[in-house]
Amino acid sequence: MFSLAGRKALITGSSRGIGAAMARAFASAGARVAVHCAGRIDAAQAIAAEIGGCAVQADLSAVDGAQRCWDGALSGLGQVDILVCNASIQLPKPWLEATGEDFDRQIQVNLRSTWELLRLAAPPMCERTWGRILTVGSVQEAKPNPAMLVYAASKCAQTSMALALAKQLAPQGVTVNNLAAGVIDTDRTRERIVDEAYRQKVMSWIPAGCIGEPEDCCGAALLLCSDAGRYITGQNLFVDGGMALP
């Protein structure tokens, strides 16, 4: 039920962190994966070589980034059965110090590029009557960080868009879900919690008492992107050690 044999997946932001873990997990389940990066093509190529996939470079903050990402995936895979919109950027700072450029960049990468990729991916999936779309959100949809006002808002908007689309695509055999990740041990997270006092504060927010590993997101992703999840659509699944709980 969890096999992805013969499926082809595009996972954005998969040269590191959660995306890289998903790329490895999907490949282990039988999928051929397009490993996407914004800048470090060498990192994407290394993972692609490791898992037998292909590498795609496209800056999603650019106006044509989503189209170039899609074109690169089609060139390497032939078609895309599974789309995972994982790429995002965070520009943390007090909200009154954030600039319009900060706002626009986060909205472009975290929201608009997802919208553009959905428009490219959904029609051919519907024609084939099989498809899986998974957006990767954040625990900040429920527990926003005051220093990441725009990031949290962009993730809420992305999830709203995905869940609204789920009802429209379900009759064509295409599921659409969101995976809201909690505090996960990635390069980005490590940069933010180098201060031990802040690390302990973050830990106090997590009922499970630990920071998650990127691999902790993979089981849920495999469920939602395989035949095991064929009857699951329009859901927002938190993988956060309980952090979103009241």
PDB file of C-alpha atoms in Angstrom:
ATOM      1  CA  MET A   1       0.000   0.000   0.000  1.00  0.00           C
ATOM      2  CA  PHE A   2       2.880   2.369   0.695  1.00  0.00           C
ATOM      3  CA  SER A   3       4.746   1.521  -2.506  1.00  0.00           C
ATOM      4  CA  LEU A   4       5.546   4.328  -4.917  1.00  0.00           C
ATOM      5  CA  ALA A   5       6.917   1.971  -7.564  1.00  0.00           C
ATOM      6  CA  GLY A   6       6.658   3.553 -10.993  1.00  0.00           C
ATOM      7  CA  ARG A   7       5.625   6.956  -9.624  1.00  0.00           C
ATOM      8  CA  LYS A   8       7.508  10.151 -10.380  1.00  0.00           C
ATOM      9  CA  ALA A   9       7.760  12.897  -7.801  1.00  0.00           C
ATOM     10  CA  LEU A  10       8.856  16.516  -7.726  1.00  0.00           C
ATOM     11  CA  ILE A  11       9.814  17.675  -4.244  1.00  0.00           C
ATOM     12  CA  THR A  12      10.720  21.348  -4.025  1.00  0.00           C
ATOM     13  CA  GLY A  13      13.451  22.387  -1.630  1.00  0.00           C
ATOM     14  CA  SER A  14      14.765  18.825  -1.455  1.00  0.00           C
ATOM     15  CA  SER A  15      18.524  19.378  -1.499  1.00  0.00           C
ATOM     16  CA  ARG A  16      18.542  19.500   2.318  1.00  0.00           C
ATOM     17  CA  GLY A  17      16.416  19.187   5.457  1.00  0.00           C
ATOM     18  CA  ILE A  18      12.889  17.812   5.360  1.00  0.00           C
ATOM     19  CA  GLY A  19      12.813  17.792   1.570  1.00  0.00           C
ATOM     20  CA  ALA A  20      15.993  15.711   1.321  1.00  0.00           C
ATOM     21  CA  ALA A  21      14.628  13.204   3.847  1.00  0.00           C
ATOM     22  CA  MET A  22      11.419  12.911   1.821  1.00  0.00           C
ATOM     23  CA  ALA A  23      13.378  12.460  -1.404  1.00  0.00           C
ATOM     24  CA  ARG A  24      15.274   9.541   0.111  1.00  0.00           C
ATOM     25  CA  ALA A  25      12.097   8.032   1.580  1.00  0.00           C
ATOM     26  CA  PHE A  26      10.167   8.310  -1.689  1.00  0.00           C
ATOM     27  CA  ALA A  27      13.048   6.770  -3.622  1.00  0.00           C
ATOM     28  CA  SER A  28      13.231   3.906  -1.111  1.00  0.00           C
ATOM     29  CA  ALA A  29       9.515   3.345  -1.729  1.00  0.00           C
ATOM     30  CA  GLY A  30      10.170   3.062  -5.471  1.00  0.00           C
ATOM     31  CA  ALA A  31       9.627   6.560  -6.850  1.00  0.00           C
ATOM     32  CA  ARG A  32      11.940   8.438  -9.157  1.00  0.00           C
ATOM     33  CA  VAL A  33      12.445  11.886  -7.661  1.00  0.00           C
ATOM     34  CA  ALA A  34      13.324  15.297  -9.060  1.00  0.00           C
ATOM     35  CA  VAL A  35      15.504  16.885  -6.371  1.00  0.00           C
ATOM     36  CA  HIS A  36      15.019  20.654  -6.468  1.00  0.00           C
ATOM     37  CA  CYS A  37      17.272  23.391  -5.170  1.00  0.00           C
ATOM     38  CA  ALA A  38      17.316  27.168  -5.449  1.00  0.00           C
ATOM     39  CA  GLY A  39      21.072  27.682  -5.567  1.00  0.00           C
ATOM     40  CA  ARG A  40      23.347  24.803  -4.592  1.00  0.00           C
ATOM     41  CA  ILE A  41      23.024  22.511  -7.578  1.00  0.00           C
ATOM     42  CA  ASP A  42      25.922  20.385  -6.297  1.00  0.00           C
ATOM     43  CA  ALA A  43      23.888  19.441  -3.212  1.00  0.00           C
ATOM     44  CA  ALA A  44      20.857  18.522  -5.323  1.00  0.00           C
ATOM     45  CA  GLN A  45      23.009  16.546  -7.734  1.00  0.00           C
ATOM     46  CA  ALA A  46      24.598  14.605  -4.877  1.00  0.00           C
ATOM     47  CA  ILE A  47      21.227  13.517  -3.496  1.00  0.00           C
ATOM     48  CA  ALA A  48      19.898  12.775  -6.979  1.00  0.00           C
ATOM     49  CA  ALA A  49      22.908  10.560  -7.663  1.00  0.00           C
ATOM     50  CA  GLU A  50      22.432   8.809  -4.321  1.00  0.00           C
ATOM     51  CA  ILE A  51      18.778   7.956  -4.993  1.00  0.00           C
ATOM     52  CA  GLY A  52      18.791   7.566  -8.757  1.00  0.00           C
ATOM     53  CA  GLY A  53      16.804  10.716  -9.428  1.00  0.00           C
ATOM     54  CA  CYS A  54      17.460  13.964 -11.277  1.00  0.00           C
ATOM     55  CA  ALA A  55      18.443  17.431 -10.104  1.00  0.00           C
ATOM     56  CA  VAL A  56      16.516  20.623 -10.870  1.00  0.00           C
ATOM     57  CA  GLN A  57      17.707  24.156 -10.129  1.00  0.00           C
ATOM     58  CA  ALA A  58      15.212  27.009 -10.050  1.00  0.00           C
ATOM     59  CA  ASP A  59      14.948  30.048  -7.798  1.00  0.00           C
ATOM     60  CA  LEU A  60      11.308  30.145  -6.714  1.00  0.00           C
ATOM     61  CA  SER A  61      11.679  33.765  -5.658  1.00  0.00           C
ATOM     62  CA  ALA A  62      12.081  34.652  -9.350  1.00  0.00           C
ATOM     63  CA  VAL A  63       9.016  35.463 -11.447  1.00  0.00           C
ATOM     64  CA  ASP A  64       9.612  32.449 -13.707  1.00  0.00           C
ATOM     65  CA  GLY A  65      10.955  30.175 -10.959  1.00  0.00           C
ATOM     66  CA  ALA A  66       7.973  27.825 -10.688  1.00  0.00           C
ATOM     67  CA  GLN A  67       7.782  27.338 -14.448  1.00  0.00           C
ATOM     68  CA  ARG A  68      11.509  26.587 -14.668  1.00  0.00           C
ATOM     69  CA  CYS A  69      11.194  24.154 -11.773  1.00  0.00           C
ATOM     70  CA  TRP A  70       8.315  22.374 -13.493  1.00  0.00           C
ATOM     71  CA  ASP A  71      10.055  22.286 -16.867  1.00  0.00           C
ATOM     72  CA  GLY A  72      13.187  20.856 -15.266  1.00  0.00           C
ATOM     73  CA  ALA A  73      11.201  18.123 -13.530  1.00  0.00           C
ATOM     74  CA  LEU A  74       9.392  17.176 -16.740  1.00  0.00           C
ATOM     75  CA  SER A  75      12.693  17.086 -18.599  1.00  0.00           C
ATOM     76  CA  GLY A  76      14.154  14.687 -16.040  1.00  0.00           C
ATOM     77  CA  LEU A  77      11.094  12.593 -15.220  1.00  0.00           C
ATOM     78  CA  GLY A  78       8.789  12.760 -18.227  1.00  0.00           C
ATOM     79  CA  GLN A  79       5.758  13.395 -16.029  1.00  0.00           C
ATOM     80  CA  VAL A  80       4.969  14.243 -12.405  1.00  0.00           C
ATOM     81  CA  ASP A  81       2.566  12.020 -10.446  1.00  0.00           C
ATOM     82  CA  ILE A  82       3.401  13.468  -7.027  1.00  0.00           C
ATOM     83  CA  LEU A  83       4.044  17.121  -6.223  1.00  0.00           C
ATOM     84  CA  VAL A  84       5.417  18.067  -2.813  1.00  0.00           C
ATOM     85  CA  CYS A  85       5.620  21.833  -2.273  1.00  0.00           C
ATOM     86  CA  ASN A  86       8.196  21.927   0.493  1.00  0.00           C
ATOM     87  CA  ALA A  87      10.420  24.897  -0.378  1.00  0.00           C
ATOM     88  CA  SER A  88      10.049  27.979   1.791  1.00  0.00           C
ATOM     89  CA  ILE A  89      11.994  30.886   3.223  1.00  0.00           C
ATOM     90  CA  GLN A  90      11.866  32.552   6.626  1.00  0.00           C
ATOM     91  CA  LEU A  91      13.047  36.110   7.219  1.00  0.00           C
ATOM     92  CA  PRO A  92      12.637  36.486  10.984  1.00  0.00           C
ATOM     93  CA  LYS A  93      12.702  39.972  12.455  1.00  0.00           C
ATOM     94  CA  PRO A  94      10.400  42.203  14.486  1.00  0.00           C
ATOM     95  CA  TRP A  95       7.386  42.798  12.250  1.00  0.00           C
ATOM     96  CA  LEU A  96       7.710  46.585  12.227  1.00  0.00           C
ATOM     97  CA  GLU A  97      11.278  46.202  10.932  1.00  0.00           C
ATOM     98  CA  ALA A  98      10.254  43.958   8.037  1.00  0.00           C
ATOM     99  CA  THR A  99      10.390  45.578   4.625  1.00  0.00           C
ATOM    100  CA  GLY A 100       8.051  45.291   1.679  1.00  0.00           C
ATOM    101  CA  GLU A 101      10.775  43.317  -0.065  1.00  0.00           C
ATOM    102  CA  ASP A 102      10.848  40.849   2.865  1.00  0.00           C
ATOM    103  CA  PHE A 103       7.084  40.450   2.558  1.00  0.00           C
ATOM    104  CA  ASP A 104       7.090  39.983  -1.207  1.00  0.00           C
ATOM    105  CA  ARG A 105       9.914  37.449  -1.205  1.00  0.00           C
ATOM    106  CA  GLN A 106       8.287  35.213   1.401  1.00  0.00           C
ATOM    107  CA  ILE A 107       4.897  35.379  -0.304  1.00  0.00           C
ATOM    108  CA  GLN A 108       6.474  34.614  -3.693  1.00  0.00           C
ATOM    109  CA  VAL A 109       8.335  31.510  -2.481  1.00  0.00           C
ATOM    110  CA  ASN A 110       5.963  30.221   0.187  1.00  0.00           C
ATOM    111  CA  LEU A 111       2.647  30.914  -1.515  1.00  0.00           C
ATOM    112  CA  ARG A 112       2.702  32.116  -5.106  1.00  0.00           C
ATOM    113  CA  SER A 113       5.175  29.483  -6.325  1.00  0.00           C
ATOM    114  CA  THR A 114       2.929  26.804  -4.805  1.00  0.00           C
ATOM    115  CA  TRP A 115      -0.087  28.291  -6.599  1.00  0.00           C
ATOM    116  CA  GLU A 116       1.818  28.304  -9.880  1.00  0.00           C
ATOM    117  CA  LEU A 117       3.035  24.713  -9.465  1.00  0.00           C
ATOM    118  CA  LEU A 118      -0.488  23.562  -8.608  1.00  0.00           C
ATOM    119  CA  ARG A 119      -1.759  25.086 -11.841  1.00  0.00           C
ATOM    120  CA  LEU A 120       0.892  23.181 -13.770  1.00  0.00           C
ATOM    121  CA  ALA A 121       0.613  19.856 -11.944  1.00  0.00           C
ATOM    122  CA  ALA A 122      -3.109  19.361 -11.351  1.00  0.00           C
ATOM    123  CA  PRO A 123      -4.482  19.248 -14.931  1.00  0.00           C
ATOM    124  CA  PRO A 124      -2.282  16.355 -16.160  1.00  0.00           C
ATOM    125  CA  MET A 125      -2.858  14.473 -12.893  1.00  0.00           C
ATOM    126  CA  CYS A 126      -6.615  14.809 -13.406  1.00  0.00           C
ATOM    127  CA  GLU A 127      -6.293  13.565 -16.990  1.00  0.00           C
ATOM    128  CA  ARG A 128      -4.503  10.445 -15.706  1.00  0.00           C
ATOM    129  CA  THR A 129      -7.024  10.131 -12.825  1.00  0.00           C
ATOM    130  CA  TRP A 130      -4.226   9.692 -10.281  1.00  0.00           C
ATOM    131  CA  GLY A 131      -2.190  12.279  -8.458  1.00  0.00           C
ATOM    132  CA  ARG A 132      -0.887  13.330  -5.086  1.00  0.00           C
ATOM    133  CA  ILE A 133      -0.277  16.900  -4.003  1.00  0.00           C
ATOM    134  CA  LEU A 134       1.265  17.613  -0.622  1.00  0.00           C
ATOM    135  CA  THR A 135       2.040  21.074   0.667  1.00  0.00           C
ATOM    136  CA  VAL A 136       4.431  21.347   3.592  1.00  0.00           C
ATOM    137  CA  GLY A 137       3.269  23.871   6.121  1.00  0.00           C
ATOM    138  CA  SER A 138       4.303  24.681   9.647  1.00  0.00           C
ATOM    139  CA  VAL A 139       3.228  24.412  13.257  1.00  0.00           C
ATOM    140  CA  GLN A 140       3.224  28.199  13.036  1.00  0.00           C
ATOM    141  CA  GLU A 141      -0.171  27.892  11.358  1.00  0.00           C
ATOM    142  CA  ALA A 142      -1.418  27.189  14.886  1.00  0.00           C
ATOM    143  CA  LYS A 143       1.339  28.730  17.025  1.00  0.00           C
ATOM    144  CA  PRO A 144       2.826  31.671  15.108  1.00  0.00           C
ATOM    145  CA  ASN A 145       6.216  32.992  16.143  1.00  0.00           C
ATOM    146  CA  PRO A 146       5.989  36.774  16.725  1.00  0.00           C
ATOM    147  CA  ALA A 147       9.243  37.253  14.785  1.00  0.00           C
ATOM    148  CA  MET A 148       7.868  35.406  11.738  1.00  0.00           C
ATOM    149  CA  LEU A 149       4.571  37.162  11.116  1.00  0.00           C
ATOM    150  CA  VAL A 150       4.665  36.961   7.316  1.00  0.00           C
ATOM    151  CA  TYR A 151       6.069  33.425   7.238  1.00  0.00           C
ATOM    152  CA  ALA A 152       3.268  32.150   9.486  1.00  0.00           C
ATOM    153  CA  ALA A 153       0.642  33.991   7.437  1.00  0.00           C
ATOM    154  CA  SER A 154       2.025  32.552   4.192  1.00  0.00           C
ATOM    155  CA  LYS A 155       1.810  29.023   5.567  1.00  0.00           C
ATOM    156  CA  CYS A 156      -1.799  29.540   6.679  1.00  0.00           C
ATOM    157  CA  ALA A 157      -2.644  30.835   3.213  1.00  0.00           C
ATOM    158  CA  GLN A 158      -0.894  27.920   1.485  1.00  0.00           C
ATOM    159  CA  THR A 159      -2.848  25.406   3.564  1.00  0.00           C
ATOM    160  CA  SER A 160      -6.133  27.201   2.886  1.00  0.00           C
ATOM    161  CA  MET A 161      -5.404  27.058  -0.830  1.00  0.00           C
ATOM    162  CA  ALA A 162      -4.535  23.359  -0.715  1.00  0.00           C
ATOM    163  CA  LEU A 163      -7.612  22.369   1.254  1.00  0.00           C
ATOM    164  CA  ALA A 164      -9.885  24.405  -0.999  1.00  0.00           C
ATOM    165  CA  LEU A 165      -8.407  22.642  -4.025  1.00  0.00           C
ATOM    166  CA  ALA A 166      -8.857  19.182  -2.493  1.00  0.00           C
ATOM    167  CA  LYS A 167     -12.622  19.165  -2.968  1.00  0.00           C
ATOM    168  CA  GLN A 168     -12.305  20.160  -6.609  1.00  0.00           C
ATOM    169  CA  LEU A 169      -9.734  17.502  -7.508  1.00  0.00           C
ATOM    170  CA  ALA A 170     -11.068  14.552  -5.484  1.00  0.00           C
ATOM    171  CA  PRO A 171     -13.476  13.344  -8.222  1.00  0.00           C
ATOM    172  CA  GLN A 172     -10.504  13.002 -10.584  1.00  0.00           C
ATOM    173  CA  GLY A 173      -8.504  10.749  -8.242  1.00  0.00           C
ATOM    174  CA  VAL A 174      -6.145  13.488  -7.054  1.00  0.00           C
ATOM    175  CA  THR A 175      -5.643  14.056  -3.331  1.00  0.00           C
ATOM    176  CA  VAL A 176      -4.414  17.312  -1.819  1.00  0.00           C
ATOM    177  CA  ASN A 177      -3.200  17.526   1.779  1.00  0.00           C
ATOM    178  CA  ASN A 178      -0.940  19.619   4.002  1.00  0.00           C
ATOM    179  CA  LEU A 179       1.740  18.385   6.385  1.00  0.00           C
ATOM    180  CA  ALA A 180       2.383  20.968   9.092  1.00  0.00           C
ATOM    181  CA  ALA A 181       5.885  20.354  10.407  1.00  0.00           C
ATOM    182  CA  GLY A 182       6.937  21.310  13.890  1.00  0.00           C
ATOM    183  CA  VAL A 183      10.419  22.197  15.130  1.00  0.00           C
ATOM    184  CA  ILE A 184      12.648  19.919  13.058  1.00  0.00           C
ATOM    185  CA  ASP A 185      16.432  19.530  13.311  1.00  0.00           C
ATOM    186  CA  THR A 186      17.479  21.202  10.058  1.00  0.00           C
ATOM    187  CA  ASP A 187      20.238  23.673   9.218  1.00  0.00           C
ATOM    188  CA  ARG A 188      17.714  26.501   9.449  1.00  0.00           C
ATOM    189  CA  THR A 189      16.524  25.443  12.890  1.00  0.00           C
ATOM    190  CA  ARG A 190      20.058  24.944  14.222  1.00  0.00           C
ATOM    191  CA  GLU A 191      20.942  28.500  13.269  1.00  0.00           C
ATOM    192  CA  ARG A 192      18.034  29.786  15.373  1.00  0.00           C
ATOM    193  CA  ILE A 193      18.601  27.758  18.537  1.00  0.00           C
ATOM    194  CA  VAL A 194      22.343  28.130  19.101  1.00  0.00           C
ATOM    195  CA  ASP A 195      21.527  30.086  22.243  1.00  0.00           C
ATOM    196  CA  GLU A 196      20.928  27.486  24.947  1.00  0.00           C
ATOM    197  CA  ALA A 197      18.382  29.596  26.835  1.00  0.00           C
ATOM    198  CA  TYR A 198      16.312  29.983  23.674  1.00  0.00           C
ATOM    199  CA  ARG A 199      16.692  26.286  22.883  1.00  0.00           C
ATOM    200  CA  GLN A 200      15.254  25.388  26.286  1.00  0.00           C
ATOM    201  CA  LYS A 201      12.389  27.813  25.725  1.00  0.00           C
ATOM    202  CA  VAL A 202      11.603  26.123  22.417  1.00  0.00           C
ATOM    203  CA  MET A 203      11.786  22.696  24.046  1.00  0.00           C
ATOM    204  CA  SER A 204       9.246  23.828  26.644  1.00  0.00           C
ATOM    205  CA  TRP A 205       6.720  24.365  23.839  1.00  0.00           C
ATOM    206  CA  ILE A 206       6.928  20.740  22.654  1.00  0.00           C
ATOM    207  CA  PRO A 207       4.963  18.181  24.720  1.00  0.00           C
ATOM    208  CA  ALA A 208       7.039  15.307  23.278  1.00  0.00           C
ATOM    209  CA  GLY A 209      10.089  16.918  24.882  1.00  0.00           C
ATOM    210  CA  CYS A 210      12.376  16.756  21.868  1.00  0.00           C
ATOM    211  CA  ILE A 211      13.084  18.373  18.537  1.00  0.00           C
ATOM    212  CA  GLY A 212      12.013  16.252  15.575  1.00  0.00           C
ATOM    213  CA  GLU A 213      14.251  14.770  12.906  1.00  0.00           C
ATOM    214  CA  PRO A 214      13.568  15.344   9.186  1.00  0.00           C
ATOM    215  CA  GLU A 215      12.788  11.624   8.888  1.00  0.00           C
ATOM    216  CA  ASP A 216       9.915  12.064  11.334  1.00  0.00           C
ATOM    217  CA  CYS A 217       7.989  13.765   8.528  1.00  0.00           C
ATOM    218  CA  CYS A 218       8.509  10.930   6.048  1.00  0.00           C
ATOM    219  CA  GLY A 219       5.973   8.398   7.329  1.00  0.00           C
ATOM    220  CA  ALA A 220       3.136  10.894   7.068  1.00  0.00           C
ATOM    221  CA  ALA A 221       4.339  12.018   3.635  1.00  0.00           C
ATOM    222  CA  LEU A 222       4.451   8.430   2.356  1.00  0.00           C
ATOM    223  CA  LEU A 223       0.955   7.804   3.683  1.00  0.00           C
ATOM    224  CA  LEU A 224      -0.467  10.873   1.982  1.00  0.00           C
ATOM    225  CA  CYS A 225       1.388  10.342  -1.316  1.00  0.00           C
ATOM    226  CA  SER A 226       0.817   6.599  -1.821  1.00  0.00           C
ATOM    227  CA  ASP A 227      -2.202   4.387  -2.442  1.00  0.00           C
ATOM    228  CA  ALA A 228      -2.398   3.932   1.329  1.00  0.00           C
ATOM    229  CA  GLY A 229      -3.733   7.491   1.472  1.00  0.00           C
ATOM    230  CA  ARG A 230      -6.123   7.291  -1.469  1.00  0.00           C
ATOM    231  CA  TYR A 231      -9.121   8.055   0.774  1.00  0.00           C
ATOM    232  CA  ILE A 232      -7.442  10.938   2.611  1.00  0.00           C
ATOM    233  CA  THR A 233      -7.786  14.392   1.112  1.00  0.00           C
ATOM    234  CA  GLY A 234      -8.291  17.926   2.353  1.00  0.00           C
ATOM    235  CA  GLN A 235      -6.458  17.240   5.619  1.00  0.00           C
ATOM    236  CA  ASN A 236      -3.917  19.257   7.593  1.00  0.00           C
ATOM    237  CA  LEU A 237      -1.705  16.788   9.468  1.00  0.00           C
ATOM    238  CA  PHE A 238       0.530  18.207  12.195  1.00  0.00           C
ATOM    239  CA  VAL A 239       3.845  16.408  12.689  1.00  0.00           C
ATOM    240  CA  ASP A 240       5.055  18.454  15.619  1.00  0.00           C
ATOM    241  CA  GLY A 241       5.407  16.419  18.808  1.00  0.00           C
ATOM    242  CA  GLY A 242       2.151  17.964  20.042  1.00  0.00           C
ATOM    243  CA  MET A 243       3.306  21.579  19.811  1.00  0.00           C
ATOM    244  CA  ALA A 244       0.085  22.743  18.132  1.00  0.00           C
ATOM    245  CA  LEU A 245      -2.052  21.442  20.995  1.00  0.00           C
ATOM    246  CA  PRO A 246      -3.844  24.076  23.082  1.00  0.00           C
TER     247      PRO A 246
END
